[in-house]
XYZ file of C-alpha atoms in Angstrom:
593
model
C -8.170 39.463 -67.578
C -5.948 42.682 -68.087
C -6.846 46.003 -66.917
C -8.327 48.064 -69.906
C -6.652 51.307 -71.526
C -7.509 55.042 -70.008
C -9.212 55.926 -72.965
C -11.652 53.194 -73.382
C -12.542 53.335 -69.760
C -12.804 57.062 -70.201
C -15.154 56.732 -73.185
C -16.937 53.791 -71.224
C -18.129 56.328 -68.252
C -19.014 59.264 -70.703
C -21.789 56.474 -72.586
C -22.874 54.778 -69.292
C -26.705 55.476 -68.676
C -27.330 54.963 -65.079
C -31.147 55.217 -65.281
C -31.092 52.908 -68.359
C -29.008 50.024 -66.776
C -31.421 50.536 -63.290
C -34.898 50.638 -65.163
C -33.721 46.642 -66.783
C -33.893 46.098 -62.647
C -35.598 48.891 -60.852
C -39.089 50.075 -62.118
C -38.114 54.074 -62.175
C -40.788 56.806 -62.258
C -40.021 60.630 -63.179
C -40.457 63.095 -59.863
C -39.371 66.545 -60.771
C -35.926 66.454 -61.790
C -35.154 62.868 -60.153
C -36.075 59.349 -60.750
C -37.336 57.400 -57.975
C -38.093 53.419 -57.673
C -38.546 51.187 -54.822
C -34.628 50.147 -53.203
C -33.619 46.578 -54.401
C -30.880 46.699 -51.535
C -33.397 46.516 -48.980
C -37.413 45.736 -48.604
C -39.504 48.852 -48.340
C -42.907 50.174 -49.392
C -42.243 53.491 -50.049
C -40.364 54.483 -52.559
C -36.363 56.224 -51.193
C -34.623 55.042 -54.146
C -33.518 58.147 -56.658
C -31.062 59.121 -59.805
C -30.967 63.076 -60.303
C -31.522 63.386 -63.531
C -28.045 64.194 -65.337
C -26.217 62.567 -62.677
C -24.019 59.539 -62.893
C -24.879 58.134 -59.226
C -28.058 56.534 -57.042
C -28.780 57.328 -53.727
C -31.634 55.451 -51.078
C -32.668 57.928 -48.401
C -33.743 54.471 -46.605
C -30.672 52.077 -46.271
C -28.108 54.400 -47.516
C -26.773 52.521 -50.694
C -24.787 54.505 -53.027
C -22.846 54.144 -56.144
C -22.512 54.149 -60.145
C -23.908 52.061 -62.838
C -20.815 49.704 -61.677
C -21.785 49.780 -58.362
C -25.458 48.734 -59.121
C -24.412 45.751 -61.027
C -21.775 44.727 -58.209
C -24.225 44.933 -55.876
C -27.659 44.001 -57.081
C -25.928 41.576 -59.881
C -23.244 40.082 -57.860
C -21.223 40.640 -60.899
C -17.382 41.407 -60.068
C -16.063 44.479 -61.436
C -14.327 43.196 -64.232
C -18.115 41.430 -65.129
C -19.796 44.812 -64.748
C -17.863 46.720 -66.679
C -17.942 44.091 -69.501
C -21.482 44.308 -69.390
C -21.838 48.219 -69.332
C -19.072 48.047 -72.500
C -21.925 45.320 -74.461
C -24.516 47.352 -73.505
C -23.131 50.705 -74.672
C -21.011 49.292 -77.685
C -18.093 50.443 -76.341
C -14.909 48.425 -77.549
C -12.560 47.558 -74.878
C -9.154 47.609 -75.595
C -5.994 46.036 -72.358
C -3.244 47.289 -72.201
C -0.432 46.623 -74.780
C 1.824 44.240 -72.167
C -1.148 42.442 -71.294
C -2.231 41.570 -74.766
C -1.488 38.330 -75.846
C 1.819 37.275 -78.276
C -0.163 36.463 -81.120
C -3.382 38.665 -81.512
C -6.381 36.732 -81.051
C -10.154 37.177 -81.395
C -12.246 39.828 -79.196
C -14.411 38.826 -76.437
C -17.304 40.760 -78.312
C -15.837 39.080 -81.856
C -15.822 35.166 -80.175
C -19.643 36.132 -79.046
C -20.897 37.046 -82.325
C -20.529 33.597 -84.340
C -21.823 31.952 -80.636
C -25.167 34.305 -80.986
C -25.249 32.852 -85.105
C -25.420 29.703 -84.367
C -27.605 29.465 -81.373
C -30.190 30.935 -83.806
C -28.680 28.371 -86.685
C -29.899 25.582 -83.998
C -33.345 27.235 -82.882
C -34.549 27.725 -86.629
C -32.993 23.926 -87.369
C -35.332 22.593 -84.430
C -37.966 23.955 -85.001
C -38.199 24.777 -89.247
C -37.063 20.957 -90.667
C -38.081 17.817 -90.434
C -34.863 16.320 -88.630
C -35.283 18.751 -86.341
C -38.535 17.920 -85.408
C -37.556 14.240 -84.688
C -35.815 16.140 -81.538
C -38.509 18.279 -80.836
C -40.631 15.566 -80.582
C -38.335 14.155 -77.990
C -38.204 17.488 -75.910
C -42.468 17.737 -76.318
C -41.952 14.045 -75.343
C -39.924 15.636 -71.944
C -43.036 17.852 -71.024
C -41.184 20.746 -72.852
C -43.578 23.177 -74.175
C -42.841 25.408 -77.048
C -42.532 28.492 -75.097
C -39.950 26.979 -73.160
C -38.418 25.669 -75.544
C -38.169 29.159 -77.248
C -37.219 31.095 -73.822
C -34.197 29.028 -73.404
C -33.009 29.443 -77.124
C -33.430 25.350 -77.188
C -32.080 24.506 -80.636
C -30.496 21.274 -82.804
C -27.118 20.282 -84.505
C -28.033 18.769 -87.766
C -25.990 15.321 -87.911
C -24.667 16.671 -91.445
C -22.235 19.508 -90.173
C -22.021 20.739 -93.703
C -25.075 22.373 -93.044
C -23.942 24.062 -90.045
C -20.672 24.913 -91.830
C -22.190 27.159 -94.897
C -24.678 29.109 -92.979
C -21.739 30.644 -91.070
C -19.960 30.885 -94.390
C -22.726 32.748 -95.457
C -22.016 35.263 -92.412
C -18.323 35.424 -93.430
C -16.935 34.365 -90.455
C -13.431 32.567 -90.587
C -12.613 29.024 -89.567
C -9.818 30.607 -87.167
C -12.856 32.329 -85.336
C -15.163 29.412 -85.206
C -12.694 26.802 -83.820
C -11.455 29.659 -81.235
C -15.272 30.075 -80.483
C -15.123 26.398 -80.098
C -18.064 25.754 -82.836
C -15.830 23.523 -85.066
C -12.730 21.346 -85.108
C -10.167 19.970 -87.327
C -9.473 16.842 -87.693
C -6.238 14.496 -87.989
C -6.232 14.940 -91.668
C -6.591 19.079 -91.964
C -10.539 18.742 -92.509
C -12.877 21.087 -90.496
C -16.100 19.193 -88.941
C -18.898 20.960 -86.825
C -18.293 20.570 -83.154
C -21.410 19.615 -82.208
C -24.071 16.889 -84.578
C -27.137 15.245 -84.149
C -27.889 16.762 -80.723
C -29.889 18.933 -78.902
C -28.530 22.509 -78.005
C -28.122 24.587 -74.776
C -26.725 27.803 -75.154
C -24.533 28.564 -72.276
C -24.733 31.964 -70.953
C -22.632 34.752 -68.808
C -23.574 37.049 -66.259
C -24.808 39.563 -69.013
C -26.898 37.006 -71.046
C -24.653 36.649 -74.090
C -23.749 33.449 -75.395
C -20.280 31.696 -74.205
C -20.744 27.723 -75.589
C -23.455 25.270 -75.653
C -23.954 22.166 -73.679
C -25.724 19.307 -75.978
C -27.262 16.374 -75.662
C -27.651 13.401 -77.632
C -31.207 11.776 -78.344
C -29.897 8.778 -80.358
C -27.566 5.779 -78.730
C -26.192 6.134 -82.285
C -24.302 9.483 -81.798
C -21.089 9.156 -80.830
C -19.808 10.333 -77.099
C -21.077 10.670 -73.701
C -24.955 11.867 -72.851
C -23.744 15.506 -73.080
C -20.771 17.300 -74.480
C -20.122 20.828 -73.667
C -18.310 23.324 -76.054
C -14.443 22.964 -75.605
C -11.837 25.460 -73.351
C -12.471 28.217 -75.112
C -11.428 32.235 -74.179
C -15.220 32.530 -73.264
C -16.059 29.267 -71.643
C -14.039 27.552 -68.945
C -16.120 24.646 -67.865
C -14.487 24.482 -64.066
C -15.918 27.326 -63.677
C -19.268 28.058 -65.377
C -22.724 27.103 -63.505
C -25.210 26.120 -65.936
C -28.814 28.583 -65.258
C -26.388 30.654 -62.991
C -27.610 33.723 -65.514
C -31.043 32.975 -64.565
C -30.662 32.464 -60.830
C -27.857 34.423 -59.656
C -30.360 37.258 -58.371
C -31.979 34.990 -55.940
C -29.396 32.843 -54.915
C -27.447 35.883 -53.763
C -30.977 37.248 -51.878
C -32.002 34.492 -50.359
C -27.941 32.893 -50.101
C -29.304 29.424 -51.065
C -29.033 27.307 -54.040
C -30.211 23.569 -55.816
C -28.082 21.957 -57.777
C -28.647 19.429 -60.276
C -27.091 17.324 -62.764
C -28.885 18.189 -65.898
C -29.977 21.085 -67.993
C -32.857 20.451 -68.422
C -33.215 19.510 -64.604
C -31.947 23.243 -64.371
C -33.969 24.673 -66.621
C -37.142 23.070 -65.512
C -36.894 24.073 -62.237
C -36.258 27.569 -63.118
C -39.667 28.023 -65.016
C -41.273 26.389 -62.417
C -40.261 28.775 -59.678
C -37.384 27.082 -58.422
C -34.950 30.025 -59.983
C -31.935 29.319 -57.393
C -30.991 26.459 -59.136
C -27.593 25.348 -61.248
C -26.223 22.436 -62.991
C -22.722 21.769 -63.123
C -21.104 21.349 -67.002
C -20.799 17.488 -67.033
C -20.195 14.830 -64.175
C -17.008 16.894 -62.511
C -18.133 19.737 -60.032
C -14.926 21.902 -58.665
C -13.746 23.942 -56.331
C -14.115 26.823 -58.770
C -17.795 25.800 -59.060
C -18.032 26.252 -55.334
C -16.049 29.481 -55.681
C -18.605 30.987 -57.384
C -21.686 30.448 -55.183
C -19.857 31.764 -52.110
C -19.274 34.810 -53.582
C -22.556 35.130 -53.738
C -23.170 34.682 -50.358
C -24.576 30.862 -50.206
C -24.515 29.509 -47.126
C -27.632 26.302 -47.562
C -27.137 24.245 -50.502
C -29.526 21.477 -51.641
C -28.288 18.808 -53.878
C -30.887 17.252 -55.841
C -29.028 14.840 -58.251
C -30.310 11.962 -59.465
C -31.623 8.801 -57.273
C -28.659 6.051 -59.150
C -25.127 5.070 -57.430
C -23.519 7.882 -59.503
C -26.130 10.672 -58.475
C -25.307 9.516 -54.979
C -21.520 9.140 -55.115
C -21.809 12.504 -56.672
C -23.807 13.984 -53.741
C -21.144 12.461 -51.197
C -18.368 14.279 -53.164
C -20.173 17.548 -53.841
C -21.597 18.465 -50.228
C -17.942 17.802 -49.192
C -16.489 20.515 -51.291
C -19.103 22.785 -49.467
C -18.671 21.396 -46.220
C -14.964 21.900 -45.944
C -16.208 25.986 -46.551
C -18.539 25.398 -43.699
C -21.577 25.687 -45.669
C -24.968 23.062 -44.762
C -25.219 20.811 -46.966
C -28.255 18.878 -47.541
C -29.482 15.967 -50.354
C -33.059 15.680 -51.649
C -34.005 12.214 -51.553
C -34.968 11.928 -55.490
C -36.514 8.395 -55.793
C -34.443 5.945 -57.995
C -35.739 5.979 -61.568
C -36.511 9.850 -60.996
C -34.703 13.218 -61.713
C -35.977 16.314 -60.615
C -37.557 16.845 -64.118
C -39.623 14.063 -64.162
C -40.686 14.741 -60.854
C -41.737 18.305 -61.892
C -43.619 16.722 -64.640
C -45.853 14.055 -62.881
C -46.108 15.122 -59.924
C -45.856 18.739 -59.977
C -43.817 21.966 -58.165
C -45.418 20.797 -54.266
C -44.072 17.416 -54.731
C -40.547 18.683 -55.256
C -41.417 21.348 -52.365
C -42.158 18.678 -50.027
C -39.184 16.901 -51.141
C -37.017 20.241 -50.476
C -38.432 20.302 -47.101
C -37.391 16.552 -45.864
C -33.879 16.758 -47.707
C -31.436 14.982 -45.364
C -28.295 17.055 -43.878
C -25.239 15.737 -45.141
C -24.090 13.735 -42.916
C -26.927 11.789 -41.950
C -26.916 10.768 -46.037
C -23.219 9.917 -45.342
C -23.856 7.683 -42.758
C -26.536 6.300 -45.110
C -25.009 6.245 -48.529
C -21.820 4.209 -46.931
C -23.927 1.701 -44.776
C -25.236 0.455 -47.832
C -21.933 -1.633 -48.530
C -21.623 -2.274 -44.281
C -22.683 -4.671 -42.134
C -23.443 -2.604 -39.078
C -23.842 -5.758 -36.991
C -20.089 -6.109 -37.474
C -17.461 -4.344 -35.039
C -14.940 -4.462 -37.746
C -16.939 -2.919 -40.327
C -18.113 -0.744 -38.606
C -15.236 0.946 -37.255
C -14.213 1.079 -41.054
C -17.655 2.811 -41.294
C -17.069 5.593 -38.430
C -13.190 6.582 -39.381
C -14.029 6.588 -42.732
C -16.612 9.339 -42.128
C -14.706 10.712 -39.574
C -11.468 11.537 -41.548
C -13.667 13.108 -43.710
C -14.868 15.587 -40.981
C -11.381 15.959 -39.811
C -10.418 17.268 -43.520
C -12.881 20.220 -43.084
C -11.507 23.606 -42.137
C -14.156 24.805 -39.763
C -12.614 24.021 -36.243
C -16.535 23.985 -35.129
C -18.070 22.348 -37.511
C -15.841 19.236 -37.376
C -16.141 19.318 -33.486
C -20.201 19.871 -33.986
C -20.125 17.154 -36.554
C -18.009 14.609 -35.098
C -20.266 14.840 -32.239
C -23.685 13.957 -34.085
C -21.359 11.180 -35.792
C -21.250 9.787 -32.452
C -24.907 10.406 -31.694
C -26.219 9.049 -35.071
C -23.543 5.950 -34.880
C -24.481 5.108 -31.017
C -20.276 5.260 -30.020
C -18.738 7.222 -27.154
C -17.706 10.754 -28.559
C -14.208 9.669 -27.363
C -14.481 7.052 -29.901
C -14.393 9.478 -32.788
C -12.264 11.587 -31.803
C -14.600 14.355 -30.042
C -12.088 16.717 -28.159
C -9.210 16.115 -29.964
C -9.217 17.389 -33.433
C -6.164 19.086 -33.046
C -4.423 22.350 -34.945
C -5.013 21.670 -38.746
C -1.320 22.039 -40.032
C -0.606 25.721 -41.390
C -0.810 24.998 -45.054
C 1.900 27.037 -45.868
C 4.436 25.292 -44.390
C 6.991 23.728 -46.442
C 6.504 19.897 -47.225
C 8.863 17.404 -48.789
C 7.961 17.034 -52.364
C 6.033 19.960 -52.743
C 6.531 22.982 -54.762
C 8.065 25.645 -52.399
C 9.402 28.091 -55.049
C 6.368 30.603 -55.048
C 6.770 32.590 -52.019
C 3.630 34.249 -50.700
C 4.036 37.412 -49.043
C 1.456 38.175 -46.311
C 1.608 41.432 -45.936
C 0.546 42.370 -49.972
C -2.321 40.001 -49.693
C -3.584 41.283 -46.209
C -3.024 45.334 -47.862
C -4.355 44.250 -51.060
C -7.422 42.870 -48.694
C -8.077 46.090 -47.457
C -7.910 47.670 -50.547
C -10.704 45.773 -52.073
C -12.817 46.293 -49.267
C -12.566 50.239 -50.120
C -12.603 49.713 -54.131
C -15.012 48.122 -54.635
C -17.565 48.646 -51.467
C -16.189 51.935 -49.951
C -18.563 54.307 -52.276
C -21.699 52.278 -51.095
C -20.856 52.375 -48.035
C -19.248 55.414 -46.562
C -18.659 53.759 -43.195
C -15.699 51.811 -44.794
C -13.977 54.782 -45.521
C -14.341 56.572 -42.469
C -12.811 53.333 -40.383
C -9.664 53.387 -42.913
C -9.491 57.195 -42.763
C -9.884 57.153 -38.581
C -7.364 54.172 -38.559
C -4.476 54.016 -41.141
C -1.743 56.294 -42.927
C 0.202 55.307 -45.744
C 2.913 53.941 -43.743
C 0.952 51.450 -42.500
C 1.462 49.621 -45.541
C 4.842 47.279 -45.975
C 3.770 46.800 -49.935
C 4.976 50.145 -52.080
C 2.433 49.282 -54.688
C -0.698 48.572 -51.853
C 0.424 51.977 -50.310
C 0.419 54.297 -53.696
C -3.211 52.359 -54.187
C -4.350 53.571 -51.018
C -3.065 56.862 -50.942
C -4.524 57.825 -55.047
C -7.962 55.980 -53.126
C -8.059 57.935 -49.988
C -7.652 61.732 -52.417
C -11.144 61.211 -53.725
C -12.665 58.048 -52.143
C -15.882 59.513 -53.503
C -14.799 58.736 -56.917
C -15.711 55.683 -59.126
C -13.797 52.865 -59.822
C -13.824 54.002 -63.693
C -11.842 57.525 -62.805
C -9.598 55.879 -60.455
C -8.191 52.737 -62.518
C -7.657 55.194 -65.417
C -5.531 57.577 -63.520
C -3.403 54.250 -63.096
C -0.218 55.116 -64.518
C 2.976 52.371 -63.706
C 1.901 49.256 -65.602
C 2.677 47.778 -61.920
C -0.185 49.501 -60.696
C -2.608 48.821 -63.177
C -1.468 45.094 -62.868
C -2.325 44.981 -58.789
C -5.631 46.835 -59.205
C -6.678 43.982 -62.072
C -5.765 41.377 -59.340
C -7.922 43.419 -56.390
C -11.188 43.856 -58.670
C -11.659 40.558 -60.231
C -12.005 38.655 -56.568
C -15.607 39.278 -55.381
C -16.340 40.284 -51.459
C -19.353 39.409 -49.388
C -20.959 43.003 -48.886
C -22.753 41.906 -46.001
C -19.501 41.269 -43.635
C -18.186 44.436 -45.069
C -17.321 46.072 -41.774
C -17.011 42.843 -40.159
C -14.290 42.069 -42.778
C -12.435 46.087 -42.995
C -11.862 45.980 -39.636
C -10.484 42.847 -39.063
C -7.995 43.415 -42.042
C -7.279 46.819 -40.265
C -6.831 45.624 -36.987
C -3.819 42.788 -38.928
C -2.228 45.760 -40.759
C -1.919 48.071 -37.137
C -0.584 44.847 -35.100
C 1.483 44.451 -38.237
C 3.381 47.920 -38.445
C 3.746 47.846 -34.525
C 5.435 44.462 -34.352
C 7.791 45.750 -37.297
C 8.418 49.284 -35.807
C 9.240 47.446 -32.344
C 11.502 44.934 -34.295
C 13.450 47.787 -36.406
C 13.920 50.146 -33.023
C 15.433 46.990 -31.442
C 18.262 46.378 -34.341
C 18.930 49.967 -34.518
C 19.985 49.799 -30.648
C 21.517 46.516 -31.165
C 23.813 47.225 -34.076
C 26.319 49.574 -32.008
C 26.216 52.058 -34.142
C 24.125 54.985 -32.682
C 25.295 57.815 -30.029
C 24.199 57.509 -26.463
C 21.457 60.285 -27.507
C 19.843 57.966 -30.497
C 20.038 55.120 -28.313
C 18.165 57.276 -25.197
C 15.664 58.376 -28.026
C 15.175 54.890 -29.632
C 14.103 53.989 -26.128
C 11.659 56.404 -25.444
C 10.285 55.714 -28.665
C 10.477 51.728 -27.785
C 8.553 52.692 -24.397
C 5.594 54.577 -26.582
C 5.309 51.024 -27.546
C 5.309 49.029 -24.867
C 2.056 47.287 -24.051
C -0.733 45.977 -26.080
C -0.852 46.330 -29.430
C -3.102 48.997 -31.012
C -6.700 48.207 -31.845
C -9.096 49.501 -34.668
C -10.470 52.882 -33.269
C -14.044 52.933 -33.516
C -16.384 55.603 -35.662
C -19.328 56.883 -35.207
C-alpha cells in the first residue's frame, strides 16, 4: 500500500464525521453542546465519554483515551491505519488517490472499483439461492445443515449457477468489463481465449474486510460431481490474499481483541455457526494451509489463548499439531477441543446445542498434552526405542520455539507427562537460539538490515499512531530524546515534524510529508499494528536501545578522533573530558510523572 496524495487526505479529514463513525459503535446522547456515551476503552457505568459538538476529537474524563475518527477505529477496531483510513474514505465517498511513484506501471482497477462487481455478484448469488429452482436444490442442503433463512440471509449466503452464462450476462447487464471481473477474480479465461465464471454449481461465502465490504468468496461444492476440492476460494486478487485473510475475522475481531482469545475452525460454516450462536471470537482459515501471516494477524490483536477446534479425522488432527505450533513458537497457549470423530463443531452446535460446545471449550487439552497424544497413536510406549523417537521428536519441537521460558517450562512437563528424568530431555540445557541474522552458507545475505532504522522507526510508531491517545508516550520521548539521538536522517526529520505538534492527527501530519522518501517510511511505520496495552512497556524499552545506542557511538567516534593523530594537544585534552562525561553506565530512560 502507498501513502495517499495531500489533497485527498486533506479532503478525507474535512468529510470525516467523528460522531457519525462513533454512534455505528458508541450509543451517543446530546448534553448541551457535547455528545456523551458510555467509554468502549474501558468498563464504566457512568457515562465520561464526550465529542464537542463541531470538534474533530473524543475525550473520556474516566480512562483518559483520546483521539480522531482514526484513532477510534485503531483503537476500538484494531484496524491499522492504513485500514482506518480506507474505511473513513468508503464511508465518506472520498476517492483515494497514491502517489504518482507508487502507482503501478500499467494502471489498474481501484480498490473501491474491484469492490463494486464483488458487492454485484454476492447479490447475483443470494437472489440465485433463494429465487430459482436450482438454487433451491442448495438451499435445501444448507436447511438440511440446520441453516435457517435468517442466517442464511445475514451472511449474504448465495449460489453459483453451474451454467456460468448466467452469471456472465447479469454483470453484462451492469456494464462491467471482463478486465475488471477477472482482476476481481469473478471469472477466468481459459486455454483457448474463452471467459468462464470462476465459481459454478456451489454454494457462496462472501469474504469480507475489516470495513464489511466484499473482497472474494469462499464456495463450496454440494455435488461429488463438481469439479475441485470441497471449497475453492476466489484467486490472488488486489483485494484478497488468502495467507492472510481470516474467514468471520469481520465479525469477531471486536471480541477477540477484548477478551485476546480466539477459536479457530476449519470451515465456514463452522465459523459462521459459531458466531450466531455466541461464540463471535471465532475464524476459519481460507482452505487447509494456515500461515504465519494468519497468526500475524491475531497477535496484533492482542491474542494470547487460542482454541483450535478442527475437526475429529487424522487431517483435523495433523492440522491441530501444525497450527498450535505456529502459535507456540510466539509463546501463545495453545489448546485443542476434543471434537469427537464424525463431528465438526457445526454439527455439534446443531444436536447438541451451545453448552455442549461450552463444556467442550472448558476440557480442551493444552497443546502439548494433545502432542504427546496425537503422536502415541503410531508408538508403542512399551518400547525404549520408540519411545525415545517419541520424546526427541516432541522435544525438537519445543526447542524450535523462541520463548527461552516456555521451552524450559515445556520441556519440563514433557518430562513429567512422559515419566523421564528432566535431564533426559534436555531440561537445563536449551542453549542460546542462534542470532538469526547471522550469515549462513547458502542463504541469501544480500539484504542488509540496518538496526538502528528499524529500532527509530519502532519508536516512531509508538508516537504515530498511539502518542495522541495517550499523552504519556509523548512526554517519555519529549523528557528523553533529541533529534540527534537518531542515526537514520529520515527517522530523525519524522520525529522532529512529530514532536512540533504531537497533538496533531495522523491525517495533518502524513500530508505535510513532502520528500517522496518520507512519505515512503511513514507508509512502512503505519501499516504494522502495535499492542496498545504494552504501549509504555514497549516506548521505553525502544528508548532506553536508542540512548545506549547514541552513547556507545559518541564513545566510539571520541575514541577515533584521538586515535587518528590528527588533533592539537587542546582537542585531544577536550575529547577527553568529553570521553570522561561518559564514563560509566550507560544512560537510562528518565522517568515522568
Amino acid at each position: 500500500m502507498g501513502i495517499y496524495t495531500k489533497k485527498c487526505l486533506e479532503v478525507l479529514r474535512e468529510k470525516i464525521d467523528l460522531v457519525e463513525v462513533v454512534s455505528s459503535y458508541v450509543n451517543l446522547k446530546p448534553a448541551g453542546s457535547s455528545y456523551k456515551g458510555v467509554c468502549p476503552f474501558h468498563d464504566e457505568k457512568t457515562p465520561s465519554f464526550m465529542i464537542q459538538k463541531g470538534e474533530s476529537h473524543y475525550h473520556c474524563f474516566g480512562c483518559g483515551a483520546h483521539g480522531d475518527a482514526i484513532a477510534f477505529l485503531m483503537g476500538y477496531m484494531k484496524m491499522s491505519f492504513v485500514e482506518a483510513v480506507e474505511s473513513l474514505a468508503e464511508r465518506f465517498q472520498v476517492p483515494l488517490e497514491e502517489v504518482e511513484y507508487e502507482r503501478r506501471s500499467s494502471e489498474g482497477p481501484t480498490k473501491k472499483e474491484l469492490k463494486e462487481p464483488l458487492l454485484k455478484a454476492a447479490q447475483f448469488y443470494h437472489y440465485y439461492l433463494l429465487h430459482t429452482d436450482e438454487g433451491h436444490a442448495a438451499l435445501k442442503y444448507l436447511y438440511d445443515r440446520g441453516l435457517d433463512l435468517d442466517f442464511i440471509t445475514l451472511f449474504k449466503i448465495g449460489f453459483a449457477p453451474r451454467q456460468g452464462a448466467l452469471f456472465g450476462k447479469f454483470m453484462q447487464k451492469h456494464r462491467f468489463s471482463a478486465h475488471l471481473l477477472e482482476t476481481a477474480g469473478l471469472i477466468k479465461t481459459l486455454p483457448d481465449g474463452r471467459k468462464k465464471a470462476f465459481f459454478s454449481n456451489r454454494i457462496t461465502f462472501p469474504i469480507l474486510d475489516v470495513s464489511g465490504g466484499i473482497i472474494g468468496f469462499s464456495a463450496r461444492k454440494i455435488s461429488e460431481e463438481t469439479f475441485g476440492p470441497k471449497y475453492i476460494n476466489t484467486p490472488e486478487t488486489p483485494l484478497f490474499k488468502k495467507s492472510s485473510t481470516l474467514y468471520g475475522l469481520s465479525f469477531s475481531r471486536r471480541r477477540i481483541a477484548k477478551e485476546k482469545r480466539v477459536i479457530i475452525v476449519e470451515g465456514q460454516i463452522d465459523a459462521l455457526r459459531l458466531i450466531q450462536s455466541g461464540f463471535d471470537l471465532t475464524v476459519a482459515g481460507q482452505g487447509t494451509a494456515f500461515t504465519e501471516e494468519h497468526v500475524k494477524e491475531l497477535l496484533n490483536l492482542g491474542v494470547t489463548k487460542v482454541y483450535l477446534a478442527l475437526d475429529g479425522d487424522e487431517a483435523g488432527q495433523a492440522a491441530a499439531s501444525k497450527i498450535g505450533n505456529l502459535f507456540q513458537k510466539e509463546g501463545v497457549e495453545v489448546y485443542v477441543v476434543k471434537i469427537p470423530v464424525g463431528m465438526d463443531p457445526d454439527s455439534i452446535l446443531k444436536e447438541q446445542g451451545p453448552l455442549s460446545f461450552t463444556e467442550l471449550l472448558e476440557k480442551a487439552e493444552e497443546y502439548l498434552t494433545f502432542l504427546i497424544d496425537y503422536f502415541s497413536k503410531e508408538s508403542d510406549l512399551s518400547s525404549p526405542s520408540q519411545k525415545n523417537h517419541l520424546i526427541q521428536t516432541i522435544a525438537a519441537r519445543i526447542r524450535s520455539w523462541d520463548h527461552p521460558l516456555m521451552v524450559h517450562e515445556s520441556l519440563r512437563k514433557l518430562a513429567r507427562l512422559t515419566q523421564v528424568p528432566e535431564k533426559l530431555v534436555g531440561v537445563g540445557q536449551e542453549g542460546v537460539r542462534r542470532n538469526t541474522f547471522i550469515k549462513r552458507e547458502g542463504s541469501i545475505s544480500e539484504v542488509e538490515i540496518n538496526p538502528s532504522r528499524v529500532l527509530e522507526a519502532d519508536l516512531l510508531r509508538w508516537l504515530l499512531l498511539l502518542g495522541n491517545s495517550n499523552p504519556r508516550l509523548v512526554e517519555i520521548a519529549k523528557a528523553n530524546l533529541r533529534p540527534e539521538h537518531f542515526t537514520v536522517t529520515l527517522c530523525r526529520r519524522l520525529f522532529s515534524l512529530y514532536m512540533e505538534n504531537p497533538k496533531g492527527d495522523l491525517l495533518t501530519f502524513a500530508s505535510n510529508l513532502e520528500s517522496a522518501e518520507e512519505k515512503l517510511l511513514f507508509s512502512e511505520i503505519v501499516q504494522k499494528k502495535i499492542n496498545p496495552e504494552r504501549a509504555e512497556e514497549g516506548i521505553i524499552e525502544t528508548t532506553n536501545k536508542i540512548l545506549q545506542h547514541h552513547w556507545m557511538e559518541e564513545r566510539e567516534k571520541i575514541k577515533i578522533q584521538i586515535q587518528s593523530g590528527r588533533c592539537s594537544e587542546e582537542e585531544v585534552l577536550a575529547l577527553a573530558k568529553q570521553f570522561d562525561t561518559l564514563k560509566g553506565a550507560p544512560p537510562s530512560v528518565k522517568e515522568v510523572p
